[in-house]
Amino acid sequence: MTRALNKLSAQAVKAAEPGKYSDGGGLWFARAKDGNSKWFLRVVVHGRRREMGLGAYPAVSLKEARLEADKWRAVVREGQDPIKLRDKQRRDSERNMHLLQDVALDAFESRKAELKGDGMAGRWFSPLENHVLPKLGKVPVSEINQRDIRDTLAPIWHNKAHTAKKAMNRLGICLRHAAALGLDVDLQATDKAKALLGQQRHRTQNTPALHWQDVPAFYQSLNEGTTTELALRLLILTALRSNPLRFMHLDQIEGDVWTVPADLMKGRKGTTTDFRVPLSIEAKAVIEQARPFARDGFLFPGVRRGVISDATMSKYMHRRGMIETPHGFRSSFRDWVAEATNTPHDVAETCLGHVVGGKVERAYRRTDFLEQRRILMERWGELTTRPLGATIQQLRWRGSSE
């Protein structure tokens, strides 16, 4: 058998005319009339002759072709089909060579429908884009381990704890997505990385907010009638986040109810229902003052195009020397509800646009407490416009024992 192998020489291969030449043991060299040349191996597996290519010549030399032939003949001796085995190895290699950046983008696309605004703002993806992908984006996802993750997030683990936590969460989702695609990944890598990084030292600070008793003075100081001031007034009166208010459209208002599209509402996971906001007398008056500024139906347009930016109201308050933020008025409202009323918890939380109760509970209790909220928001509106220094009356609901 030994004498039947290695019948060709490198020089003979180089000078070969068109045709097929055996090197022995099933290894063949073939040269076409156009000069293209290749190696192939003939073997018999389970009584069936199989022919597999081993590469083109001269990219694959005679020596390399013999080594490849030896490898696949050994596979045949083990009773396996070398072509099927090689195809499987290629598929596995291709699957395991998916880069993290590709998996992350695919995971983002698959989740867009459940994100606010179909994820157009990119906030879900930004922790990955800014803090993970620059270092790990081009690494095959199957090779990522806890040490890689630790080294990537260590610089922000303590001084940007909230962002680091989001990045770790998103990375865990990407690894689970990769596993669902059939890739070989370590699903516990993020948990192991957390153990290596240790407990975060950073403490989340609450958003600075005016005390609710100071809100009337600030509200009444917004008296120049600019778009920014009117937007701040309505933000205070509705206790909503800035995004729904910035994109407030005249078509969304009917009577004393403003219907906010579900995709503009944050914090309402588990529901796709539009959110109804009862408008107090004062809120309707602010809307009427803002109508002349409306453009393309948007009540609070930007200076040149679109709507006012997310930072417009924040910058206004900063220019006035305030550390408080527009978002803080939600806390002001919630504190007023807790301290000056006996409003039921579910009603108060619904005013803020929060989803209350579990999925089963919501399936049976379908009210959005609109009538109760209408009373509460009217009283809040009255508070903001009351004469400064006037006595504050507490709101008591029917049925209260106090």
CSV table of C-alpha atoms in Angstrom, one decimal:
chain,number,residue,atom,x,y,z
A,1,MET,CA,0.0,0.0,0.0
A,2,THR,CA,2.9,2.3,0.8
A,3,ARG,CA,4.3,2.0,-2.8
A,4,ALA,CA,0.9,3.0,-4.2
A,5,LEU,CA,1.1,6.4,-2.4
A,6,ASN,CA,2.9,9.6,-3.3
A,7,LYS,CA,3.3,8.8,-7.0
A,8,LEU,CA,3.4,12.4,-8.1
A,9,SER,CA,6.2,14.9,-7.7
A,10,ALA,CA,5.9,18.7,-7.3
A,11,GLN,CA,7.7,19.2,-10.7
A,12,ALA,CA,5.4,16.7,-12.4
A,13,VAL,CA,2.3,18.4,-11.1
A,14,LYS,CA,3.6,21.8,-12.3
A,15,ALA,CA,4.3,20.5,-15.8
A,16,ALA,CA,1.2,18.3,-16.2
A,17,GLU,CA,-0.8,18.5,-19.4
A,18,PRO,CA,-4.6,18.6,-19.2
A,19,GLY,CA,-6.0,15.5,-17.7
A,20,LYS,CA,-6.3,13.5,-14.4
A,21,TYR,CA,-3.3,12.1,-12.4
A,22,SER,CA,-3.4,9.8,-9.4
A,23,ASP,CA,-1.1,10.3,-6.5
A,24,GLY,CA,-2.4,7.1,-4.9
A,25,GLY,CA,-4.7,6.3,-2.1
A,26,GLY,CA,-7.6,8.0,-3.9
A,27,LEU,CA,-5.9,11.5,-4.2
A,28,TRP,CA,-6.1,12.9,-7.7
A,29,PHE,CA,-4.8,16.0,-9.5
A,30,ALA,CA,-6.9,17.4,-12.4
A,31,ARG,CA,-5.9,20.0,-14.9
A,32,ALA,CA,-8.5,21.5,-17.3
A,33,LYS,CA,-7.7,22.6,-20.8
A,34,ASP,CA,-8.0,26.3,-19.7
A,35,GLY,CA,-5.2,25.6,-17.2
A,36,ASN,CA,-7.3,25.6,-14.0
A,37,SER,CA,-6.2,22.8,-11.7
A,38,LYS,CA,-7.5,21.2,-8.5
A,39,TRP,CA,-7.1,18.4,-6.1
A,40,PHE,CA,-9.8,15.8,-5.2
A,41,LEU,CA,-10.1,12.7,-3.1
A,42,ARG,CA,-12.1,9.6,-4.1
A,43,VAL,CA,-13.2,7.4,-1.2
A,44,VAL,CA,-15.8,4.7,-0.6
A,45,VAL,CA,-18.2,5.2,2.3
A,46,HIS,CA,-20.8,2.7,3.2
A,47,GLY,CA,-20.4,1.0,-0.2
A,48,ARG,CA,-20.8,4.3,-2.1
A,49,ARG,CA,-18.1,6.2,-3.9
A,50,ARG,CA,-17.7,9.8,-2.8
A,51,GLU,CA,-15.5,12.5,-4.4
A,52,MET,CA,-14.6,15.6,-2.4
A,53,GLY,CA,-12.6,18.6,-3.5
A,54,LEU,CA,-9.4,19.5,-1.6
A,55,GLY,CA,-8.7,22.9,-3.1
A,56,ALA,CA,-7.3,24.5,-6.2
A,57,TYR,CA,-3.7,24.3,-7.3
A,58,PRO,CA,-1.3,26.0,-6.8
A,59,ALA,CA,-3.0,27.6,-3.8
A,60,VAL,CA,-3.0,24.1,-2.3
A,61,SER,CA,0.4,22.5,-2.9
A,62,LEU,CA,1.1,18.8,-3.4
A,63,LYS,CA,2.3,18.5,0.2
A,64,GLU,CA,-0.8,20.2,1.6
A,65,ALA,CA,-3.1,18.0,-0.6
A,66,ARG,CA,-1.5,14.9,0.8
A,67,LEU,CA,-2.0,16.1,4.4
A,68,GLU,CA,-5.6,16.8,3.7
A,69,ALA,CA,-6.1,13.4,2.0
A,70,ASP,CA,-4.5,11.7,5.0
A,71,LYS,CA,-6.9,13.5,7.4
A,72,TRP,CA,-10.0,12.6,5.4
A,73,ARG,CA,-9.0,9.0,4.8
A,74,ALA,CA,-8.7,8.6,8.6
A,75,VAL,CA,-12.3,9.8,8.8
A,76,VAL,CA,-13.4,7.2,6.3
A,77,ARG,CA,-11.6,4.5,8.4
A,78,GLU,CA,-13.8,5.6,11.3
A,79,GLY,CA,-16.9,4.9,9.2
A,80,GLN,CA,-17.9,8.5,8.7
A,81,ASP,CA,-18.7,10.4,5.5
A,82,PRO,CA,-15.9,13.0,5.1
A,83,ILE,CA,-18.0,15.3,2.9
A,84,LYS,CA,-20.9,15.5,5.4
A,85,LEU,CA,-18.5,15.9,8.3
A,86,ARG,CA,-16.7,18.8,6.5
A,87,ASP,CA,-20.0,20.5,5.7
A,88,LYS,CA,-21.1,20.2,9.3
A,89,GLN,CA,-17.8,21.6,10.5
A,90,ARG,CA,-18.1,24.6,8.1
A,91,ARG,CA,-21.6,25.3,9.3
A,92,ASP,CA,-20.6,25.1,12.9
A,93,SER,CA,-17.6,27.4,12.2
A,94,GLU,CA,-19.8,29.9,10.3
A,95,ARG,CA,-22.3,29.9,13.2
A,96,ASN,CA,-19.7,30.4,15.8
A,97,MET,CA,-18.0,33.1,13.9
A,98,HIS,CA,-21.0,35.5,14.1
A,99,LEU,CA,-19.6,38.7,15.6
A,100,LEU,CA,-21.2,40.3,18.6
A,101,GLN,CA,-22.0,43.5,16.6
A,102,ASP,CA,-24.0,41.4,14.2
A,103,VAL,CA,-25.9,39.5,16.9
A,104,ALA,CA,-26.5,42.8,18.8
A,105,LEU,CA,-28.1,44.4,15.7
A,106,ASP,CA,-30.2,41.4,15.1
A,107,ALA,CA,-31.4,41.3,18.7
A,108,PHE,CA,-32.2,45.0,18.5
A,109,GLU,CA,-34.2,44.5,15.3
A,110,SER,CA,-36.2,41.6,16.8
A,111,ARG,CA,-37.2,43.8,19.8
A,112,LYS,CA,-38.0,47.0,18.0
A,113,ALA,CA,-41.7,46.3,18.0
A,114,GLU,CA,-41.8,46.2,21.8
A,115,LEU,CA,-39.8,49.4,22.3
A,116,LYS,CA,-41.2,52.9,22.4
A,117,GLY,CA,-41.4,54.4,19.0
A,118,ASP,CA,-40.2,51.1,17.5
A,119,GLY,CA,-36.8,51.9,19.0
A,120,MET,CA,-36.2,54.8,16.6
A,121,ALA,CA,-34.5,56.9,19.3
A,122,GLY,CA,-31.9,54.1,19.7
A,123,ARG,CA,-31.8,54.3,23.4
A,124,TRP,CA,-32.1,50.5,23.8
A,125,PHE,CA,-29.0,50.1,21.6
A,126,SER,CA,-26.9,53.1,22.8
A,127,PRO,CA,-25.4,51.4,26.0
A,128,LEU,CA,-24.1,48.6,23.7
A,129,GLU,CA,-23.0,51.0,21.0
A,130,ASN,CA,-21.1,53.3,23.3
A,131,HIS,CA,-19.6,51.0,25.9
A,132,VAL,CA,-19.5,47.4,24.6
A,133,LEU,CA,-19.2,47.2,20.8
A,134,PRO,CA,-16.1,49.4,20.5
A,135,LYS,CA,-14.2,46.7,22.4
A,136,LEU,CA,-16.1,43.5,21.7
A,137,GLY,CA,-18.1,44.2,18.6
A,138,LYS,CA,-15.7,42.3,16.3
A,139,VAL,CA,-15.2,39.4,18.6
A,140,PRO,CA,-17.1,36.2,17.7
A,141,VAL,CA,-19.9,35.9,20.2
A,142,SER,CA,-19.0,32.3,21.0
A,143,GLU,CA,-15.6,33.5,22.3
A,144,ILE,CA,-16.9,36.1,24.7
A,145,ASN,CA,-16.4,35.2,28.4
A,146,GLN,CA,-16.8,36.8,31.7
A,147,ARG,CA,-13.2,38.3,31.7
A,148,ASP,CA,-13.9,40.0,28.4
A,149,ILE,CA,-17.1,41.5,29.8
A,150,ARG,CA,-15.4,42.5,33.1
A,151,ASP,CA,-12.5,44.3,31.3
A,152,THR,CA,-15.0,46.1,29.0
A,153,LEU,CA,-17.3,47.4,31.7
A,154,ALA,CA,-14.9,47.9,34.5
A,155,PRO,CA,-14.1,51.6,33.6
A,156,ILE,CA,-17.8,52.6,34.0
A,157,TRP,CA,-18.9,50.0,36.6
A,158,HIS,CA,-18.8,52.3,39.5
A,159,ASN,CA,-18.8,55.9,38.2
A,160,LYS,CA,-21.5,55.3,35.6
A,161,ALA,CA,-23.3,52.5,37.4
A,162,HIS,CA,-26.8,53.0,35.9
A,163,THR,CA,-25.3,53.0,32.3
A,164,ALA,CA,-23.1,50.0,33.1
A,165,LYS,CA,-26.1,48.1,34.5
A,166,LYS,CA,-28.0,48.8,31.3
A,167,ALA,CA,-25.1,47.7,29.1
A,168,MET,CA,-24.7,44.5,31.1
A,169,ASN,CA,-28.5,43.8,30.7
A,170,ARG,CA,-28.4,44.4,27.0
A,171,LEU,CA,-25.4,42.2,26.6
A,172,GLY,CA,-27.2,39.4,28.4
A,173,ILE,CA,-30.1,39.7,26.0
A,174,CYS,CA,-27.7,39.5,23.1
A,175,LEU,CA,-26.1,36.3,24.4
A,176,ARG,CA,-29.6,34.8,24.9
A,177,HIS,CA,-30.5,35.9,21.3
A,178,ALA,CA,-27.3,34.2,20.0
A,179,ALA,CA,-28.2,31.0,21.8
A,180,ALA,CA,-31.6,31.1,20.2
A,181,LEU,CA,-29.9,31.4,16.8
A,182,GLY,CA,-28.1,28.2,17.6
A,183,LEU,CA,-24.7,29.7,18.5
A,184,ASP,CA,-22.5,28.2,21.1
A,185,VAL,CA,-22.4,30.9,23.9
A,186,ASP,CA,-21.9,31.1,27.6
A,187,LEU,CA,-25.3,32.2,28.9
A,188,GLN,CA,-23.9,32.8,32.4
A,189,ALA,CA,-21.1,35.0,31.2
A,190,THR,CA,-22.8,38.2,32.4
A,191,ASP,CA,-23.5,36.8,35.8
A,192,LYS,CA,-19.9,35.7,36.2
A,193,ALA,CA,-18.7,39.1,35.1
A,194,LYS,CA,-20.9,40.8,37.8
A,195,ALA,CA,-19.2,38.6,40.4
A,196,LEU,CA,-15.8,39.6,39.1
A,197,LEU,CA,-16.8,43.3,39.0
A,198,GLY,CA,-18.3,43.3,42.5
A,199,GLN,CA,-21.0,45.4,44.1
A,200,GLN,CA,-21.5,48.8,42.5
A,201,ARG,CA,-20.5,51.7,44.8
A,202,HIS,CA,-22.4,54.3,42.9
A,203,ARG,CA,-25.8,55.3,44.4
A,204,THR,CA,-28.5,56.5,42.1
A,205,GLN,CA,-29.5,60.1,42.9
A,206,ASN,CA,-33.1,61.2,42.6
A,207,THR,CA,-34.0,63.8,40.1
A,208,PRO,CA,-33.9,67.2,41.7
A,209,ALA,CA,-37.5,68.5,42.2
A,210,LEU,CA,-39.2,71.6,43.6
A,211,HIS,CA,-41.2,71.0,46.8
A,212,TRP,CA,-44.8,70.9,45.8
A,213,GLN,CA,-45.5,74.0,47.9
A,214,ASP,CA,-43.0,76.0,45.8
A,215,VAL,CA,-44.6,74.9,42.5
A,216,PRO,CA,-47.2,77.7,42.4
A,217,ALA,CA,-44.6,80.5,42.7
A,218,PHE,CA,-42.6,79.0,39.9
A,219,TYR,CA,-45.6,78.3,37.7
A,220,GLN,CA,-46.9,81.8,38.0
A,221,SER,CA,-43.4,83.2,37.1
A,222,LEU,CA,-43.8,81.6,33.7
A,223,ASN,CA,-45.7,84.7,32.5
A,224,GLU,CA,-44.1,85.8,29.2
A,225,GLY,CA,-46.1,83.4,27.0
A,226,THR,CA,-43.2,81.9,25.1
A,227,THR,CA,-43.4,78.4,23.6
A,228,THR,CA,-41.0,77.1,26.2
A,229,GLU,CA,-42.9,78.6,29.2
A,230,LEU,CA,-46.2,77.4,27.9
A,231,ALA,CA,-44.7,73.9,27.4
A,232,LEU,CA,-43.4,74.0,31.0
A,233,ARG,CA,-46.8,75.1,32.3
A,234,LEU,CA,-48.6,72.2,30.6
A,235,LEU,CA,-45.9,69.8,31.7
A,236,ILE,CA,-46.5,70.8,35.3
A,237,LEU,CA,-50.3,70.7,34.9
A,238,THR,CA,-50.4,67.2,33.4
A,239,ALA,CA,-47.6,65.6,35.4
A,240,LEU,CA,-46.4,63.7,32.3
A,241,ARG,CA,-42.9,63.2,30.9
A,242,SER,CA,-41.6,65.6,28.4
A,243,ASN,CA,-41.7,63.3,25.3
A,244,PRO,CA,-45.6,63.1,25.1
A,245,LEU,CA,-45.9,66.8,25.6
A,246,ARG,CA,-43.2,67.8,23.1
A,247,PHE,CA,-45.1,65.7,20.4
A,248,MET,CA,-48.5,66.9,21.5
A,249,HIS,CA,-50.7,67.2,18.4
A,250,LEU,CA,-54.0,69.2,18.2
A,251,ASP,CA,-55.7,66.1,16.7
A,252,GLN,CA,-55.1,64.3,20.1
A,253,ILE,CA,-57.3,66.8,22.0
A,254,GLU,CA,-61.0,66.3,22.2
A,255,GLY,CA,-62.9,68.4,24.8
A,256,ASP,CA,-61.1,68.1,28.1
A,257,VAL,CA,-59.3,64.9,27.2
A,258,TRP,CA,-55.9,64.6,25.6
A,259,THR,CA,-55.2,61.1,24.2
A,260,VAL,CA,-51.5,60.3,24.1
A,261,PRO,CA,-50.5,57.5,21.6
A,262,ALA,CA,-49.2,54.4,23.4
A,263,ASP,CA,-45.8,54.6,21.6
A,264,LEU,CA,-45.1,58.0,23.2
A,265,MET,CA,-45.7,56.7,26.8
A,266,LYS,CA,-42.8,55.3,28.8
A,267,GLY,CA,-43.3,53.1,31.8
A,268,ARG,CA,-46.4,51.3,30.5
A,269,LYS,CA,-44.9,47.9,29.8
A,270,GLY,CA,-47.5,45.3,29.2
A,271,THR,CA,-50.0,47.6,27.6
A,272,THR,CA,-50.4,49.0,24.1
A,273,THR,CA,-53.4,51.2,25.0
A,274,ASP,CA,-53.4,54.9,24.3
A,275,PHE,CA,-53.3,57.0,27.5
A,276,ARG,CA,-56.1,59.5,28.3
A,277,VAL,CA,-55.1,62.6,30.1
A,278,PRO,CA,-57.9,64.7,31.7
A,279,LEU,CA,-57.2,68.4,31.1
A,280,SER,CA,-58.0,70.9,33.9
A,281,ILE,CA,-59.5,74.3,33.2
A,282,GLU,CA,-56.0,75.8,33.6
A,283,ALA,CA,-54.5,73.2,31.2
A,284,LYS,CA,-57.1,74.0,28.5
A,285,ALA,CA,-56.3,77.7,29.0
A,286,VAL,CA,-52.6,77.0,28.4
A,287,ILE,CA,-53.4,75.0,25.2
A,288,GLU,CA,-55.4,77.9,23.9
A,289,GLN,CA,-52.5,80.3,24.5
A,290,ALA,CA,-50.2,77.9,22.6
A,291,ARG,CA,-52.5,77.3,19.6
A,292,PRO,CA,-51.2,80.4,17.7
A,293,PHE,CA,-47.7,78.9,17.8
A,294,ALA,CA,-48.7,75.5,16.4
A,295,ARG,CA,-47.0,74.3,13.3
A,296,ASP,CA,-48.0,71.2,11.3
A,297,GLY,CA,-50.5,70.5,14.1
A,298,PHE,CA,-47.8,70.2,16.8
A,299,LEU,CA,-48.6,72.5,19.7
A,300,PHE,CA,-44.9,73.1,20.7
A,301,PRO,CA,-42.9,73.4,17.5
A,302,GLY,CA,-39.1,73.9,17.4
A,303,VAL,CA,-37.6,77.2,16.2
A,304,ARG,CA,-36.9,76.0,12.7
A,305,ARG,CA,-38.5,72.6,12.3
A,306,GLY,CA,-40.0,69.7,14.2
A,307,VAL,CA,-40.8,70.1,17.8
A,308,ILE,CA,-39.0,71.6,20.8
A,309,SER,CA,-36.0,69.6,21.8
A,310,ASP,CA,-35.8,67.4,24.9
A,311,ALA,CA,-33.3,69.9,26.4
A,312,THR,CA,-35.3,73.1,25.8
A,313,MET,CA,-37.2,73.2,29.1
A,314,SER,CA,-34.2,71.9,31.1
A,315,LYS,CA,-31.9,74.7,29.7
A,316,TYR,CA,-34.6,77.3,30.5
A,317,MET,CA,-34.6,76.2,34.2
A,318,HIS,CA,-30.8,76.1,34.2
A,319,ARG,CA,-30.6,79.6,32.9
A,320,ARG,CA,-32.7,80.7,35.8
A,321,GLY,CA,-30.1,79.2,38.2
A,322,MET,CA,-32.2,76.2,39.2
A,323,ILE,CA,-30.8,72.7,39.9
A,324,GLU,CA,-34.3,71.2,39.5
A,325,THR,CA,-35.4,69.6,36.2
A,326,PRO,CA,-38.7,69.5,34.3
A,327,HIS,CA,-38.9,65.7,35.1
A,328,GLY,CA,-38.9,66.6,38.8
A,329,PHE,CA,-42.4,68.1,38.6
A,330,ARG,CA,-43.7,64.6,38.4
A,331,SER,CA,-42.2,64.1,41.9
A,332,SER,CA,-43.6,67.4,43.1
A,333,PHE,CA,-47.1,66.2,41.9
A,334,ARG,CA,-46.7,62.8,43.5
A,335,ASP,CA,-45.6,64.3,46.8
A,336,TRP,CA,-48.6,66.7,46.8
A,337,VAL,CA,-50.9,63.8,46.2
A,338,ALA,CA,-49.3,61.8,49.1
A,339,GLU,CA,-49.2,64.8,51.6
A,340,ALA,CA,-52.3,66.8,50.8
A,341,THR,CA,-54.8,64.3,49.6
A,342,ASN,CA,-56.0,60.8,50.4
A,343,THR,CA,-56.0,59.7,46.8
A,344,PRO,CA,-56.0,55.9,46.3
A,345,HIS,CA,-52.7,54.6,45.2
A,346,ASP,CA,-53.9,53.2,41.9
A,347,VAL,CA,-55.4,56.5,40.9
A,348,ALA,CA,-52.3,58.5,41.8
A,349,GLU,CA,-50.0,56.2,39.9
A,350,THR,CA,-52.3,56.2,36.9
A,351,CYS,CA,-52.0,60.0,36.8
A,352,LEU,CA,-48.3,59.6,36.2
A,353,GLY,CA,-49.0,57.2,33.3
A,354,HIS,CA,-47.8,54.1,35.3
A,355,VAL,CA,-49.3,50.7,34.8
A,356,VAL,CA,-50.8,49.4,38.0
A,357,GLY,CA,-51.6,45.9,39.0
A,358,GLY,CA,-50.6,42.6,37.5
A,359,LYS,CA,-51.6,41.3,34.1
A,360,VAL,CA,-54.5,39.2,35.4
A,361,GLU,CA,-55.7,42.1,37.6
A,362,ARG,CA,-55.7,44.5,34.6
A,363,ALA,CA,-57.6,41.9,32.5
A,364,TYR,CA,-60.5,42.2,34.9
A,365,ARG,CA,-60.1,45.9,36.0
A,366,ARG,CA,-60.1,47.8,32.7
A,367,THR,CA,-60.8,51.3,34.1
A,368,ASP,CA,-58.3,54.1,33.7
A,369,PHE,CA,-59.8,56.1,36.6
A,370,LEU,CA,-60.5,59.0,34.2
A,371,GLU,CA,-63.3,60.6,36.4
A,372,GLN,CA,-61.2,60.3,39.6
A,373,ARG,CA,-58.2,61.7,37.8
A,374,ARG,CA,-60.2,64.5,36.4
A,375,ILE,CA,-61.0,65.7,39.9
A,376,LEU,CA,-57.5,65.3,41.1
A,377,MET,CA,-55.9,67.1,38.1
A,378,GLU,CA,-58.4,70.0,38.5
A,379,ARG,CA,-57.3,70.5,42.1
A,380,TRP,CA,-53.7,70.3,41.1
A,381,GLY,CA,-54.4,73.0,38.5
A,382,GLU,CA,-56.1,75.2,41.1
A,383,LEU,CA,-53.1,74.8,43.4
A,384,THR,CA,-50.7,76.1,40.7
A,385,THR,CA,-52.8,79.3,40.2
A,386,ARG,CA,-53.8,80.0,43.8
A,387,PRO,CA,-52.8,83.3,45.3
A,388,LEU,CA,-49.4,82.9,46.8
A,389,GLY,CA,-49.6,82.5,50.6
A,390,ALA,CA,-53.2,81.3,50.5
A,391,THR,CA,-54.1,78.4,52.8
A,392,ILE,CA,-53.9,75.0,51.0
A,393,GLN,CA,-57.1,72.9,51.4
A,394,GLN,CA,-56.6,69.1,51.5
A,395,LEU,CA,-58.5,66.9,49.1
A,396,ARG,CA,-60.5,64.2,50.6
A,397,TRP,CA,-62.2,61.4,48.7
A,398,ARG,CA,-65.7,60.2,49.4
A,399,GLY,CA,-65.7,57.3,51.8
A,400,SER,CA,-62.7,58.6,53.7
A,401,SER,CA,-62.9,58.1,57.5
A,402,GLU,CA,-60.8,61.2,58.1
